[in-house]
Amino acid sequence: MINELEEGDHIDGVQRTYNFEAEDADVEGDLTLYYINTNDVTNWYKDKEPIGDQWGLSIAERVNGETDVLETDVNPYTNRATSEDVQLNGTHEFVITQ
């Protein structure tokens, strides 16, 4: 289960860090993450520049300081990003990124 959701200073807009702890279990299936617009303005703008197109968002896994972008289906109407056939064991860190 996802046991932590936090915003980092280096992460902007819809990007958040999701930590998944599977412990010793082998978990396989679709990974769905939900995001929110926390920019305090409408239409995905922060300051005068657009954050970007929600259709271009991706789920990425952070491993040893590297980011591995997963194939992602996005539904911007429900603020949902899904990656299929994800295999997890132990601790994993994911972000929704552009």
PDB file of C-alpha atoms in Angstrom:
ATOM      1  CA  MET A   1       0.000   0.000   0.000  1.00  0.00           C
ATOM      2  CA  ILE A   2       1.098   3.577  -0.482  1.00  0.00           C
ATOM      3  CA  ASN A   3       2.063   4.758   2.962  1.00  0.00           C
ATOM      4  CA  GLU A   4       3.325   8.252   2.325  1.00  0.00           C
ATOM      5  CA  LEU A   5       2.577  11.245   0.148  1.00  0.00           C
ATOM      6  CA  GLU A   6       4.760  14.294   0.426  1.00  0.00           C
ATOM      7  CA  GLU A   7       5.623  17.397  -1.548  1.00  0.00           C
ATOM      8  CA  GLY A   8       9.276  18.160  -2.082  1.00  0.00           C
ATOM      9  CA  ASP A   9      10.704  21.636  -2.557  1.00  0.00           C
ATOM     10  CA  HIS A  10      12.157  20.554  -5.917  1.00  0.00           C
ATOM     11  CA  ILE A  11       8.832  19.167  -7.160  1.00  0.00           C
ATOM     12  CA  ASP A  12       6.420  21.568  -8.852  1.00  0.00           C
ATOM     13  CA  GLY A  13       2.719  21.487  -9.680  1.00  0.00           C
ATOM     14  CA  VAL A  14       1.139  18.031  -9.860  1.00  0.00           C
ATOM     15  CA  GLN A  15       4.416  16.282  -9.181  1.00  0.00           C
ATOM     16  CA  ARG A  16       4.473  14.464  -5.856  1.00  0.00           C
ATOM     17  CA  THR A  17       6.496  11.651  -4.350  1.00  0.00           C
ATOM     18  CA  TYR A  18       4.656   8.371  -3.680  1.00  0.00           C
ATOM     19  CA  ASN A  19       6.397   5.722  -1.568  1.00  0.00           C
ATOM     20  CA  PHE A  20       5.164   2.138  -1.934  1.00  0.00           C
ATOM     21  CA  GLU A  21       6.116  -0.501   0.647  1.00  0.00           C
ATOM     22  CA  ALA A  22       5.433  -4.076  -0.482  1.00  0.00           C
ATOM     23  CA  GLU A  23       7.759  -5.587   2.153  1.00  0.00           C
ATOM     24  CA  ASP A  24       8.403  -9.242   1.172  1.00  0.00           C
ATOM     25  CA  ALA A  25       5.278  -9.576  -0.968  1.00  0.00           C
ATOM     26  CA  ASP A  26       5.508  -9.837  -4.731  1.00  0.00           C
ATOM     27  CA  VAL A  27       2.913  -7.416  -6.091  1.00  0.00           C
ATOM     28  CA  GLU A  28       2.042  -7.285  -9.776  1.00  0.00           C
ATOM     29  CA  GLY A  29      -0.673  -5.322 -11.547  1.00  0.00           C
ATOM     30  CA  ASP A  30      -1.753  -1.866 -12.616  1.00  0.00           C
ATOM     31  CA  LEU A  31      -0.405   1.070 -10.613  1.00  0.00           C
ATOM     32  CA  THR A  32      -2.833   4.002 -10.482  1.00  0.00           C
ATOM     33  CA  LEU A  33      -1.821   7.297  -8.898  1.00  0.00           C
ATOM     34  CA  TYR A  34      -4.098  10.285  -8.416  1.00  0.00           C
ATOM     35  CA  TYR A  35      -2.816  13.846  -8.526  1.00  0.00           C
ATOM     36  CA  ILE A  36      -4.176  17.302  -7.773  1.00  0.00           C
ATOM     37  CA  ASN A  37      -3.564  20.790  -9.100  1.00  0.00           C
ATOM     38  CA  THR A  38      -2.077  22.724  -6.186  1.00  0.00           C
ATOM     39  CA  ASN A  39      -0.951  25.767  -8.125  1.00  0.00           C
ATOM     40  CA  ASP A  40      -3.644  28.047  -6.633  1.00  0.00           C
ATOM     41  CA  VAL A  41      -4.674  29.211 -10.095  1.00  0.00           C
ATOM     42  CA  THR A  42      -6.768  27.750 -12.899  1.00  0.00           C
ATOM     43  CA  ASN A  43      -5.828  26.030 -16.136  1.00  0.00           C
ATOM     44  CA  TRP A  44      -2.521  24.592 -14.970  1.00  0.00           C
ATOM     45  CA  TYR A  45      -0.702  27.902 -14.874  1.00  0.00           C
ATOM     46  CA  LYS A  46       1.754  28.994 -12.218  1.00  0.00           C
ATOM     47  CA  ASP A  47       3.010  32.549 -12.514  1.00  0.00           C
ATOM     48  CA  LYS A  48       2.741  33.461 -16.215  1.00  0.00           C
ATOM     49  CA  GLU A  49       4.000  30.207 -17.727  1.00  0.00           C
ATOM     50  CA  PRO A  50       1.858  27.083 -18.253  1.00  0.00           C
ATOM     51  CA  ILE A  51       2.800  24.005 -16.235  1.00  0.00           C
ATOM     52  CA  GLY A  52       2.055  21.838 -19.248  1.00  0.00           C
ATOM     53  CA  ASP A  53      -0.399  19.477 -20.852  1.00  0.00           C
ATOM     54  CA  GLN A  54      -1.850  16.870 -18.498  1.00  0.00           C
ATOM     55  CA  TRP A  55      -1.945  14.346 -21.358  1.00  0.00           C
ATOM     56  CA  GLY A  56       1.860  14.416 -21.266  1.00  0.00           C
ATOM     57  CA  LEU A  57       2.170  13.373 -17.618  1.00  0.00           C
ATOM     58  CA  SER A  58       3.975  10.118 -16.788  1.00  0.00           C
ATOM     59  CA  ILE A  59       4.577   7.907 -13.784  1.00  0.00           C
ATOM     60  CA  ALA A  60       8.291   7.526 -13.140  1.00  0.00           C
ATOM     61  CA  GLU A  61      10.131   5.370 -10.617  1.00  0.00           C
ATOM     62  CA  ARG A  62      13.177   6.745  -8.842  1.00  0.00           C
ATOM     63  CA  VAL A  63      15.907   4.135  -8.407  1.00  0.00           C
ATOM     64  CA  ASN A  64      19.345   5.004  -7.005  1.00  0.00           C
ATOM     65  CA  GLY A  65      19.018   8.638  -8.043  1.00  0.00           C
ATOM     66  CA  GLU A  66      17.895   7.759 -11.576  1.00  0.00           C
ATOM     67  CA  THR A  67      14.376   8.245 -12.947  1.00  0.00           C
ATOM     68  CA  ASP A  68      12.803   5.412 -14.965  1.00  0.00           C
ATOM     69  CA  VAL A  69       9.721   6.666 -16.844  1.00  0.00           C
ATOM     70  CA  LEU A  70       6.957   4.062 -17.155  1.00  0.00           C
ATOM     71  CA  GLU A  71       4.481   3.839 -20.020  1.00  0.00           C
ATOM     72  CA  THR A  72       1.494   5.740 -18.636  1.00  0.00           C
ATOM     73  CA  ASP A  73      -2.159   6.239 -19.541  1.00  0.00           C
ATOM     74  CA  VAL A  74      -3.505   9.568 -18.246  1.00  0.00           C
ATOM     75  CA  ASN A  75      -7.111  10.580 -17.629  1.00  0.00           C
ATOM     76  CA  PRO A  76      -6.978  14.339 -16.930  1.00  0.00           C
ATOM     77  CA  TYR A  77     -10.719  14.454 -16.250  1.00  0.00           C
ATOM     78  CA  THR A  78     -10.248  12.322 -13.127  1.00  0.00           C
ATOM     79  CA  ASN A  79      -6.638  13.414 -12.391  1.00  0.00           C
ATOM     80  CA  ARG A  80      -5.449   9.821 -12.709  1.00  0.00           C
ATOM     81  CA  ALA A  81      -2.298   8.257 -14.149  1.00  0.00           C
ATOM     82  CA  THR A  82      -1.992   4.473 -14.628  1.00  0.00           C
ATOM     83  CA  SER A  83       0.896   2.186 -15.575  1.00  0.00           C
ATOM     84  CA  GLU A  84       0.106  -1.435 -16.434  1.00  0.00           C
ATOM     85  CA  ASP A  85       1.927  -4.622 -15.429  1.00  0.00           C
ATOM     86  CA  VAL A  86       4.042  -3.051 -12.680  1.00  0.00           C
ATOM     87  CA  GLN A  87       5.999  -5.532 -10.521  1.00  0.00           C
ATOM     88  CA  LEU A  88       6.868  -4.497  -6.979  1.00  0.00           C
ATOM     89  CA  ASN A  89       8.779  -6.053  -4.109  1.00  0.00           C
ATOM     90  CA  GLY A  90      10.230  -4.048  -1.246  1.00  0.00           C
ATOM     91  CA  THR A  91      10.239  -0.255  -1.241  1.00  0.00           C
ATOM     92  CA  HIS A  92       9.610   1.814  -4.378  1.00  0.00           C
ATOM     93  CA  GLU A  93       9.426   5.568  -4.946  1.00  0.00           C
ATOM     94  CA  PHE A  94       7.276   6.993  -7.746  1.00  0.00           C
ATOM     95  CA  VAL A  95       6.573  10.493  -9.067  1.00  0.00           C
ATOM     96  CA  ILE A  96       4.073  11.895 -11.533  1.00  0.00           C
ATOM     97  CA  THR A  97       6.117  14.079 -13.830  1.00  0.00           C
ATOM     98  CA  GLN A  98       6.025  15.900 -17.153  1.00  0.00           C
TER      99      GLN A  98
END
